PDB file of C-alpha atoms in Angstrom:
ATOM      1  CA  TYR A   1      45.323 -74.682  14.017  1.00 60.00           C
ATOM      2  CA  PRO A   2      45.737 -76.591  10.221  1.00 75.00           C
ATOM      3  CA  GLU A   3      43.781 -79.367  10.003  1.00 82.00           C
ATOM      4  CA  PRO A   4      45.319 -82.139  11.379  1.00 85.00           C
ATOM      5  CA  ARG A   5      47.244 -84.988   9.221  1.00 91.00           C
ATOM      6  CA  VAL A   6      44.998 -88.453  10.041  1.00 95.00           C
ATOM      7  CA  THR A   7      47.485 -91.173  11.088  1.00 96.00           C
ATOM      8  CA  TRP A   8      47.090 -94.858  12.211  1.00 97.00           C
ATOM      9  CA  ASP A   9      48.273 -98.324  12.118  1.00 97.00           C
ATOM     10  CA  THR A  10      46.780-101.590  10.574  1.00 96.00           C
ATOM     11  CA  ASN A  11      46.943-105.170  11.655  1.00 96.00           C
ATOM     12  CA  LYS A  12      45.420-107.871   9.444  1.00 94.00           C
ATOM     13  CA  ASN A  13      43.739-105.162   7.430  1.00 93.00           C
ATOM     14  CA  LYS A  14      42.259-103.696  10.129  1.00 96.00           C
ATOM     15  CA  ILE A  15      42.878-100.241  11.575  1.00 97.00           C
ATOM     16  CA  ILE A  16      43.658-100.093  15.098  1.00 96.00           C
ATOM     17  CA  HIS A  17      41.336 -97.479  16.804  1.00 96.00           C
ATOM     18  CA  LYS A  18      44.020 -96.872  19.575  1.00 95.00           C
ATOM     19  CA  SER A  19      46.416 -95.742  17.445  1.00 96.00           C
ATOM     20  CA  VAL A  20      44.928 -93.168  15.208  1.00 97.00           C
ATOM     21  CA  CYS A  21      45.731 -89.690  15.445  1.00 96.00           C
ATOM     22  CA  ASP A  22      49.249 -90.949  18.195  1.00 95.00           C
ATOM     23  CA  ASP A  23      51.092 -88.347  16.558  1.00 91.00           C
ATOM     24  CA  TYR A  24      49.114 -85.833  18.866  1.00 94.00           C
ATOM     25  CA  THR A  25      48.774 -85.351  22.535  1.00 94.00           C
ATOM     26  CA  LYS A  26      45.878 -87.525  23.677  1.00 94.00           C
ATOM     27  CA  GLY A  27      43.262 -84.674  24.842  1.00 92.00           C
ATOM     28  CA  SER A  28      44.575 -82.061  23.058  1.00 93.00           C
ATOM     29  CA  LEU A  29      43.095 -79.732  20.854  1.00 92.00           C
ATOM     30  CA  GLN A  30      44.824 -80.684  17.534  1.00 93.00           C
ATOM     31  CA  TYR A  31      44.396 -84.745  18.503  1.00 94.00           C
ATOM     32  CA  ARG A  32      40.727 -84.053  19.292  1.00 94.00           C
ATOM     33  CA  ALA A  33      40.235 -82.421  15.751  1.00 94.00           C
ATOM     34  CA  CYS A  34      42.444 -85.319  14.474  1.00 96.00           C
ATOM     35  CA  ARG A  35      39.655 -88.108  15.558  1.00 96.00           C
ATOM     36  CA  ARG A  36      36.662 -85.932  14.376  1.00 95.00           C
ATOM     37  CA  GLN A  37      38.463 -85.863  10.686  1.00 96.00           C
ATOM     38  CA  ALA A  38      39.868 -89.803  11.149  1.00 97.00           C
ATOM     39  CA  ALA A  39      35.959 -90.697  11.444  1.00 97.00           C
ATOM     40  CA  SER A  40      34.886 -88.651   8.196  1.00 96.00           C
ATOM     41  CA  VAL A  41      38.194 -90.148   7.004  1.00 96.00           C
ATOM     42  CA  PHE A  42      36.790 -93.686   7.060  1.00 98.00           C
ATOM     43  CA  LYS A  43      33.363 -93.134   6.284  1.00 98.00           C
ATOM     44  CA  GLU A  44      34.721 -91.406   2.799  1.00 97.00           C
ATOM     45  CA  LYS A  45      36.790 -93.755   2.159  1.00 97.00           C
ATOM     46  CA  CYS A  46      34.481 -96.405   2.716  1.00 98.00           C
ATOM     47  CA  GLN A  47      31.874 -95.408   0.321  1.00 98.00           C
ATOM     48  CA  THR A  48      34.273 -94.724  -2.352  1.00 97.00           C
ATOM     49  CA  TYR A  49      35.981 -98.224  -2.115  1.00 96.00           C
ATOM     50  CA  LYS A  50      32.744 -99.320  -1.657  1.00 96.00           C
ATOM     51  CA  MET A  51      31.341 -97.761  -5.266  1.00 95.00           C
ATOM     52  CA  GLN A  52      34.412 -98.767  -6.552  1.00 95.00           C
ATOM     53  CA  TYR A  53      34.119-102.230  -5.870  1.00 95.00           C
ATOM     54  CA  ASP A  54      30.364-102.639  -6.775  1.00 93.00           C
ATOM     55  CA  ARG A  55      31.596-100.773 -10.118  1.00 92.00           C
ATOM     56  CA  ASN A  56      34.141-103.434 -10.932  1.00 89.00           C
ATOM     57  CA  LYS A  57      34.534-107.014 -12.421  1.00 85.00           C
ATOM     58  CA  ASP A  58      37.889-107.955 -13.169  1.00 85.00           C
ATOM     59  CA  SER A  59      41.442-108.631 -11.020  1.00 82.00           C
ATOM     60  CA  LYS A  60      41.452-105.478  -8.690  1.00 87.00           C
ATOM     61  CA  ARG A  61      37.886-106.562  -7.372  1.00 89.00           C
ATOM     62  CA  LYS A  62      39.968-108.397  -4.558  1.00 88.00           C
ATOM     63  CA  LYS A  63      42.236-105.491  -3.695  1.00 91.00           C
ATOM     64  CA  LEU A  64      39.244-102.875  -3.392  1.00 94.00           C
ATOM     65  CA  LYS A  65      37.557-105.899  -1.516  1.00 94.00           C
ATOM     66  CA  SER A  66      40.199-105.414   0.977  1.00 95.00           C
ATOM     67  CA  LEU A  67      40.088-101.754   1.495  1.00 96.00           C
ATOM     68  CA  LYS A  68      36.430-101.467   1.193  1.00 96.00           C
ATOM     69  CA  ASP A  69      36.159-103.880   4.657  1.00 96.00           C
ATOM     70  CA  LYS A  70      39.227-102.143   6.203  1.00 97.00           C
ATOM     71  CA  PHE A  71      37.477 -98.772   5.984  1.00 97.00           C
ATOM     72  CA  CYS A  72      33.707 -99.829   6.559  1.00 97.00           C
ATOM     73  CA  TYR A  73      35.068-101.714   9.818  1.00 97.00           C
ATOM     74  CA  ALA A  74      36.838 -98.428  10.978  1.00 97.00           C
ATOM     75  CA  ALA A  75      33.642 -96.460  10.192  1.00 97.00           C
ATOM     76  CA  ARG A  76      31.360 -98.251  11.962  1.00 96.00           C
ATOM     77  CA  ASN A  77      33.261 -99.644  14.503  1.00 96.00           C
ATOM     78  CA  PHE A  78      35.489 -95.935  15.714  1.00 95.00           C
ATOM     79  CA  ARG A  79      34.629 -93.728  18.554  1.00 91.00           C
ATOM     80  CA  ILE A  80      35.417 -90.428  18.756  1.00 86.00           C
TER      81      ILE A  80
END
C-alpha cells in the first residue's frame, strides 16, 4: 500500500482525535497505518513548531504558539 494520507478535523485549536484518518475504514490495514503515521506527524510537527517558537521573537510568535500547542497536545494525547 502507498503511505497513507493523514487527515484530521480541529475544534478550538485542538485536533479531534476521533476524526484522525476518517478517510479509511476503521480497523482496516490502511486505517491502522494511517493512525501510526498520524502519531509520527504530530510528534514531528510538535518538535518543529516548538523549535520555531523558541527561536522566534517577532509577530509570528503568537501563531507559532498556537500551532505548537495544537500539535504538542495531540502528540501527548493521541492514541493509536
